[in-house]
């Protein structure tokens, strides 16, 4: 795989809300509020250097807030955490690119990762500047990601991952048994929302109508570990990890919802034992009346082999690659 730092970074865009947040009067006010980890002085330097711009050109830091204004900027990091780059192209045509990504590789820029992302790597590999993921996959999760190759057909293919589409996603999850025996098969229904105190975490809210649903089916057990085939029926952030943890089945190696809460982003030898293993598409309508898409894509990680690796890693108390 090529050097992830080799190519230029695609600019990010933010659209200012129709109603200005409390206390926001100028553009710099918004950026300081929106990106609290970046000092105001850093943003002022970027504005002054023309590194924040609108469609008609650079903007001033102290320019008045303009509702619905689209602003472009490039994320900048002096040093990014290392990532694994051992990805593989599973399938490709004029409209779609299906990739099997390793754990530890973010799909899109975020936090300290800018160039060290799947999107940036694929732009360098394919030369395609219109790539965009059609669904989410956590940085720590391995497996399949489907990307749009053309802006002109993106809206149509984005419907592949909306409720009711003829698409089924299957994950392999290696879980710790924290409450008795492993259930053979069940459906997990919960109400999930973002934590008020920790915006990066999701929480289960009891006694609220379910907005997240996943079907789990037992594959194998070994001691206090169990491997599950998981089929999400909805697609909320961190859904599988949150629901499995709520059911007493936290994913092995999960630093947010599991039994081990420490995670060093520099350490690529440990992993979250969750793999986006399969995507089955049955007659999805293509744009322009072309022949419907039917396909079955799988990651390179056989569920039984993945479970054996996880069990061996857990036995040595190190959830490794």
Short mmCIF file of C-alpha atoms in Angstrom, two decimals:
data_model
loop_
_atom_site.label_atom_id
_atom_site.label_comp_id
_atom_site.label_asym_id
_atom_site.label_seq_id
_atom_site.Cartn_x
_atom_site.Cartn_y
_atom_site.Cartn_z
CA UNK A 1 0.00 0.00 0.00
CA UNK A 2 1.26 3.50 -0.85
CA UNK A 3 2.27 6.12 1.70
CA UNK A 4 -0.91 7.67 3.14
CA UNK A 5 0.84 11.06 3.31
CA UNK A 6 1.68 11.14 -0.39
CA UNK A 7 -1.40 12.91 -1.79
CA UNK A 8 -3.20 16.12 -0.95
CA UNK A 9 -6.08 15.98 1.50
CA UNK A 10 -9.58 16.61 0.18
CA UNK A 11 -11.04 19.74 1.83
CA UNK A 12 -13.73 19.32 4.46
CA UNK A 13 -16.89 21.40 4.39
CA UNK A 14 -19.12 22.68 7.15
CA UNK A 15 -22.48 24.40 6.63
CA UNK A 16 -23.32 27.00 9.24
CA UNK A 17 -26.61 26.27 11.03
CA UNK A 18 -29.62 28.41 10.11
CA UNK A 19 -29.72 29.69 13.69
CA UNK A 20 -26.42 30.85 15.17
CA UNK A 21 -25.38 28.97 18.33
CA UNK A 22 -25.52 30.95 21.55
CA UNK A 23 -22.69 33.47 21.75
CA UNK A 24 -21.61 33.06 18.11
CA UNK A 25 -21.33 36.38 16.27
CA UNK A 26 -18.43 35.87 13.86
CA UNK A 27 -17.04 33.01 11.77
CA UNK A 28 -14.14 32.46 14.17
CA UNK A 29 -16.63 32.20 17.03
CA UNK A 30 -18.30 29.29 15.26
CA UNK A 31 -15.07 27.46 14.47
CA UNK A 32 -13.81 27.76 18.04
CA UNK A 33 -17.13 26.39 19.32
CA UNK A 34 -17.36 23.66 16.66
CA UNK A 35 -13.76 22.45 17.13
CA UNK A 36 -12.96 22.92 20.83
CA UNK A 37 -9.68 20.99 20.65
CA UNK A 38 -8.16 23.49 18.21
CA UNK A 39 -6.96 26.77 19.81
CA UNK A 40 -8.42 30.06 18.60
CA UNK A 41 -4.93 31.25 17.63
CA UNK A 42 -4.57 28.27 15.29
CA UNK A 43 -7.86 29.07 13.58
CA UNK A 44 -6.92 32.74 13.24
CA UNK A 45 -3.67 31.74 11.55
CA UNK A 46 -5.57 29.48 9.13
CA UNK A 47 -8.08 32.21 8.29
CA UNK A 48 -5.24 34.68 7.72
CA UNK A 49 -3.48 32.22 5.40
CA UNK A 50 -6.61 31.72 3.30
CA UNK A 51 -7.09 28.16 4.54
CA UNK A 52 -10.78 28.71 5.27
CA UNK A 53 -12.87 29.71 2.28
CA UNK A 54 -16.37 29.91 0.82
CA UNK A 55 -17.43 29.17 -2.75
CA UNK A 56 -16.43 32.69 -3.81
CA UNK A 57 -13.06 32.76 -2.06
CA UNK A 58 -11.31 33.17 1.31
CA UNK A 59 -13.20 34.60 4.28
CA UNK A 60 -12.05 36.69 7.24
CA UNK A 61 -12.00 35.32 10.77
CA UNK A 62 -14.02 38.23 12.14
CA UNK A 63 -16.55 38.29 9.29
CA UNK A 64 -20.16 38.19 10.54
CA UNK A 65 -21.86 34.84 10.95
CA UNK A 66 -23.95 33.97 7.88
CA UNK A 67 -26.62 31.29 8.27
CA UNK A 68 -26.34 28.33 5.87
CA UNK A 69 -22.99 29.52 4.52
CA UNK A 70 -20.83 26.62 3.32
CA UNK A 71 -17.21 26.92 4.39
CA UNK A 72 -14.29 24.78 3.23
CA UNK A 73 -11.15 23.99 5.19
CA UNK A 74 -8.41 21.40 5.25
CA UNK A 75 -7.75 19.41 8.39
CA UNK A 76 -4.15 19.75 9.50
CA UNK A 77 -2.23 17.56 11.94
CA UNK A 78 1.48 17.78 12.68
CA UNK A 79 1.53 14.06 13.44
CA UNK A 80 -1.12 11.41 12.95
CA UNK A 81 -1.34 8.11 14.85
CA UNK A 82 -0.18 5.10 12.80
CA UNK A 83 -2.74 2.94 11.02
CA UNK A 84 -2.85 -0.42 9.31
CA UNK A 85 -3.00 -0.18 5.53
CA UNK A 86 -3.48 -3.84 4.56
CA UNK A 87 -6.77 -3.28 2.75
CA UNK A 88 -8.11 -5.19 -0.25
CA UNK A 89 -10.49 -4.31 -3.07
CA UNK A 90 -13.30 -6.89 -3.07
CA UNK A 91 -15.40 -5.62 -5.97
CA UNK A 92 -15.50 -2.64 -8.32
CA UNK A 93 -17.51 -1.24 -11.21
CA UNK A 94 -18.16 2.22 -12.65
CA UNK A 95 -20.40 3.21 -9.73
CA UNK A 96 -19.23 1.29 -6.65
CA UNK A 97 -16.07 0.22 -4.88
CA UNK A 98 -16.22 -2.47 -2.17
CA UNK A 99 -13.21 -2.67 0.13
CA UNK A 100 -12.16 -4.97 2.98
CA UNK A 101 -10.46 -2.74 5.54
CA UNK A 102 -8.30 -3.73 8.53
CA UNK A 103 -9.04 -2.66 12.10
CA UNK A 104 -7.52 0.64 13.30
CA UNK A 105 -8.11 2.38 9.94
CA UNK A 106 -10.68 5.24 10.00
CA UNK A 107 -12.92 5.45 6.96
CA UNK A 108 -13.03 9.26 6.82
CA UNK A 109 -11.03 12.08 8.46
CA UNK A 110 -11.79 12.73 12.10
CA UNK A 111 -9.94 13.61 15.29
CA UNK A 112 -6.18 13.18 14.78
CA UNK A 113 -6.62 11.18 11.55
CA UNK A 114 -6.53 13.17 8.30
CA UNK A 115 -4.36 11.41 5.72
CA UNK A 116 -4.29 8.13 7.61
CA UNK A 117 -7.81 7.17 6.47
CA UNK A 118 -9.35 4.64 4.12
CA UNK A 119 -10.77 7.40 1.93
CA UNK A 120 -7.40 9.11 1.49
CA UNK A 121 -5.61 5.82 0.79
CA UNK A 122 -8.18 4.84 -1.83
CA UNK A 123 -8.00 8.20 -3.56
CA UNK A 124 -4.26 7.65 -3.97
CA UNK A 125 -4.76 4.04 -5.07
CA UNK A 126 -7.55 4.63 -7.59
CA UNK A 127 -7.06 8.25 -8.63
CA UNK A 128 -10.79 8.77 -8.08
CA UNK A 129 -11.58 12.08 -6.36
CA UNK A 130 -15.35 11.49 -6.09
CA UNK A 131 -15.17 8.56 -3.67
CA UNK A 132 -17.58 8.70 -0.74
CA UNK A 133 -18.60 5.96 1.73
CA UNK A 134 -22.26 4.94 1.56
CA UNK A 135 -22.45 3.74 5.18
CA UNK A 136 -20.47 3.98 8.40
CA UNK A 137 -17.93 1.55 9.84
CA UNK A 138 -16.05 2.29 13.06
CA UNK A 139 -12.30 2.83 12.97
CA UNK A 140 -11.70 -0.18 15.23
CA UNK A 141 -13.96 -2.52 13.22
CA UNK A 142 -12.58 -4.51 10.30
CA UNK A 143 -14.46 -5.59 7.21
CA UNK A 144 -16.49 -4.38 4.26
CA UNK A 145 -17.04 -0.77 3.26
CA UNK A 146 -19.04 0.20 0.16
CA UNK A 147 -18.11 3.49 -1.50
CA UNK A 148 -19.69 5.50 -4.29
CA UNK A 149 -17.35 6.25 -7.20
CA UNK A 150 -19.52 8.83 -8.97
CA UNK A 151 -21.31 11.84 -7.59
CA UNK A 152 -23.98 11.54 -10.30
CA UNK A 153 -25.21 8.13 -9.04
CA UNK A 154 -24.42 8.52 -5.34
CA UNK A 155 -27.92 9.43 -4.19
CA UNK A 156 -29.40 6.32 -5.79
CA UNK A 157 -26.84 3.94 -4.28
CA UNK A 158 -27.06 5.60 -0.87
CA UNK A 159 -30.54 4.03 -0.66
CA UNK A 160 -28.87 0.62 -0.42
CA UNK A 161 -28.37 1.20 3.28
CA UNK A 162 -31.74 2.69 4.12
CA UNK A 163 -34.55 0.71 5.82
CA UNK A 164 -36.42 -1.56 3.44
CA UNK A 165 -33.64 -1.87 0.86
CA UNK A 166 -32.89 -5.39 -0.46
CA UNK A 167 -29.52 -5.46 1.32
CA UNK A 168 -28.47 -7.57 4.30
CA UNK A 169 -25.32 -6.89 6.33
CA UNK A 170 -23.76 -9.59 8.49
CA UNK A 171 -21.10 -9.12 11.17
CA UNK A 172 -18.97 -11.54 13.16
CA UNK A 173 -18.65 -10.53 16.81
CA UNK A 174 -16.51 -12.26 19.43
CA UNK A 175 -18.12 -11.46 22.77
CA UNK A 176 -17.33 -11.88 26.43
CA UNK A 177 -19.99 -13.66 28.49
CA UNK A 178 -20.62 -11.46 31.52
CA UNK A 179 -24.10 -12.77 32.44
CA UNK A 180 -24.53 -16.52 32.45
CA UNK A 181 -24.75 -18.66 29.33
CA UNK A 182 -24.71 -17.51 25.72
CA UNK A 183 -28.17 -17.16 24.15
CA UNK A 184 -28.57 -19.23 20.97
CA UNK A 185 -30.55 -16.70 18.96
CA UNK A 186 -32.40 -13.53 19.86
CA UNK A 187 -33.32 -10.07 18.67
CA UNK A 188 -31.92 -7.08 20.52
CA UNK A 189 -34.22 -4.03 20.59
CA UNK A 190 -33.08 -0.88 22.38
CA UNK A 191 -33.42 2.87 22.35
CA UNK A 192 -29.96 4.31 21.69
CA UNK A 193 -28.87 7.92 21.85
CA UNK A 194 -25.71 9.95 22.30
CA UNK A 195 -24.45 10.33 25.85
CA UNK A 196 -24.95 13.85 27.15
CA UNK A 197 -21.63 13.95 29.00
CA UNK A 198 -19.48 12.04 26.50
CA UNK A 199 -20.51 12.95 22.95
CA UNK A 200 -18.41 10.14 21.45
CA UNK A 201 -20.37 7.44 23.33
CA UNK A 202 -23.83 6.03 22.79
CA UNK A 203 -26.05 4.86 25.65
CA UNK A 204 -29.10 2.64 25.98
CA UNK A 205 -32.13 4.49 27.36
CA UNK A 206 -34.54 2.19 29.24
CA UNK A 207 -38.31 2.55 28.84
CA UNK A 208 -38.04 4.44 25.55
CA UNK A 209 -39.40 3.09 22.23
CA UNK A 210 -36.72 1.04 20.42
CA UNK A 211 -34.88 2.78 17.60
CA UNK A 212 -32.18 0.12 17.13
CA UNK A 213 -32.64 -3.56 16.34
CA UNK A 214 -30.17 -6.39 15.70
CA UNK A 215 -30.56 -10.15 15.31
CA UNK A 216 -27.83 -12.32 16.86
CA UNK A 217 -27.15 -16.01 16.25
CA UNK A 218 -24.61 -18.08 18.18
CA UNK A 219 -21.77 -19.60 16.14
CA UNK A 220 -19.52 -21.12 18.81
CA UNK A 221 -18.38 -20.84 22.43
CA UNK A 222 -15.08 -21.36 24.21
CA UNK A 223 -14.94 -20.77 27.95
CA UNK A 224 -16.32 -17.30 28.63
CA UNK A 225 -16.20 -16.27 24.97
CA UNK A 226 -18.86 -16.63 22.30
CA UNK A 227 -18.86 -15.92 18.58
CA UNK A 228 -22.04 -14.45 17.10
CA UNK A 229 -23.37 -13.81 13.64
CA UNK A 230 -25.02 -10.40 13.91
CA UNK A 231 -27.49 -8.90 11.44
CA UNK A 232 -28.35 -5.26 12.13
CA UNK A 233 -31.86 -4.23 11.16
CA UNK A 234 -31.10 -0.54 11.70
CA UNK A 235 -27.90 1.44 11.36
CA UNK A 236 -27.23 3.68 14.34
CA UNK A 237 -23.77 4.76 15.46
CA UNK A 238 -22.00 2.06 17.52
CA UNK A 239 -25.26 0.09 17.41
CA UNK A 240 -23.86 -3.44 17.59
CA UNK A 241 -21.29 -2.61 20.24
CA UNK A 242 -23.83 -0.84 22.45
CA UNK A 243 -26.53 -3.48 22.07
CA UNK A 244 -24.24 -6.43 22.67
CA UNK A 245 -22.82 -4.77 25.78
CA UNK A 246 -26.34 -4.06 27.06
CA UNK A 247 -27.17 -7.75 26.59
CA UNK A 248 -24.19 -8.81 28.71
CA UNK A 249 -22.18 -9.72 25.60
CA UNK A 250 -19.59 -6.93 25.19
CA UNK A 251 -17.34 -7.31 22.17
CA UNK A 252 -13.88 -8.52 23.12
CA UNK A 253 -11.38 -5.67 23.03
CA UNK A 254 -13.98 -2.89 23.01
CA UNK A 255 -12.44 0.15 24.75
CA UNK A 256 -15.75 2.05 24.98
CA UNK A 257 -18.35 -0.55 25.90
CA UNK A 258 -16.34 -3.61 26.93
CA UNK A 259 -14.59 -4.79 30.07
CA UNK A 260 -11.29 -3.16 29.05
CA UNK A 261 -11.75 0.58 28.79
CA UNK A 262 -8.15 1.64 28.02
CA UNK A 263 -7.21 2.09 24.38
CA UNK A 264 -3.91 3.33 22.99
CA UNK A 265 -4.43 4.52 19.38
CA UNK A 266 -0.71 4.00 18.76
CA UNK A 267 -0.97 0.25 19.53
CA UNK A 268 -1.87 -1.71 16.40
CA UNK A 269 -1.26 -5.13 17.97
CA UNK A 270 -4.61 -5.22 19.79
CA UNK A 271 -8.00 -5.06 18.16
CA UNK A 272 -11.75 -4.95 18.54
CA UNK A 273 -13.01 -8.41 17.59
CA UNK A 274 -15.83 -7.20 15.36
CA UNK A 275 -15.80 -7.78 11.61
CA UNK A 276 -18.23 -6.54 8.95
CA UNK A 277 -18.16 -9.91 7.24
CA UNK A 278 -20.86 -9.98 4.58
CA UNK A 279 -23.12 -7.83 2.42
CA UNK A 280 -25.83 -9.49 0.35
CA UNK A 281 -27.56 -7.39 -2.32
CA UNK A 282 -30.64 -8.85 -4.02
CA UNK A 283 -31.99 -6.96 -7.01
CA UNK A 284 -31.15 -3.39 -6.02
CA UNK A 285 -32.34 -1.04 -8.79
CA UNK A 286 -29.54 0.68 -10.66
CA UNK A 287 -29.85 4.23 -12.01
CA UNK A 288 -31.25 4.68 -15.50
CA UNK A 289 -33.10 1.38 -15.61
CA UNK A 290 -29.96 -0.74 -15.89
CA UNK A 291 -30.02 -4.40 -14.80
CA UNK A 292 -30.57 -4.58 -11.01
CA UNK A 293 -27.55 -5.25 -8.83
CA UNK A 294 -27.32 -8.65 -7.19
CA UNK A 295 -24.09 -9.50 -5.35
CA UNK A 296 -22.65 -11.27 -2.32
CA UNK A 297 -19.49 -9.76 -0.84
CA UNK A 298 -17.47 -11.19 2.05
CA UNK A 299 -14.47 -10.05 4.05
CA UNK A 300 -11.33 -12.17 4.17
CA UNK A 301 -11.88 -13.16 7.82
CA UNK A 302 -13.60 -16.52 8.15
CA UNK A 303 -15.81 -16.40 11.27
CA UNK A 304 -14.49 -19.67 12.72
CA UNK A 305 -10.88 -18.65 12.15
CA UNK A 306 -11.52 -15.20 13.62
CA UNK A 307 -13.00 -16.79 16.74
CA UNK A 308 -10.03 -19.11 17.11
CA UNK A 309 -7.64 -16.16 16.86
CA UNK A 310 -9.65 -14.18 19.39
CA UNK A 311 -9.77 -17.08 21.84
CA UNK A 312 -6.02 -17.57 21.58
CA UNK A 313 -5.44 -13.86 22.08
CA UNK A 314 -7.77 -13.74 25.07
CA UNK A 315 -5.99 -16.72 26.62
CA UNK A 316 -2.76 -14.73 26.48
CA UNK A 317 -4.68 -11.67 27.79
CA UNK A 318 -3.81 -9.69 24.66
CA UNK A 319 -6.60 -9.25 22.07
CA UNK A 320 -4.26 -9.08 19.09
CA UNK A 321 -4.58 -8.77 15.34
#
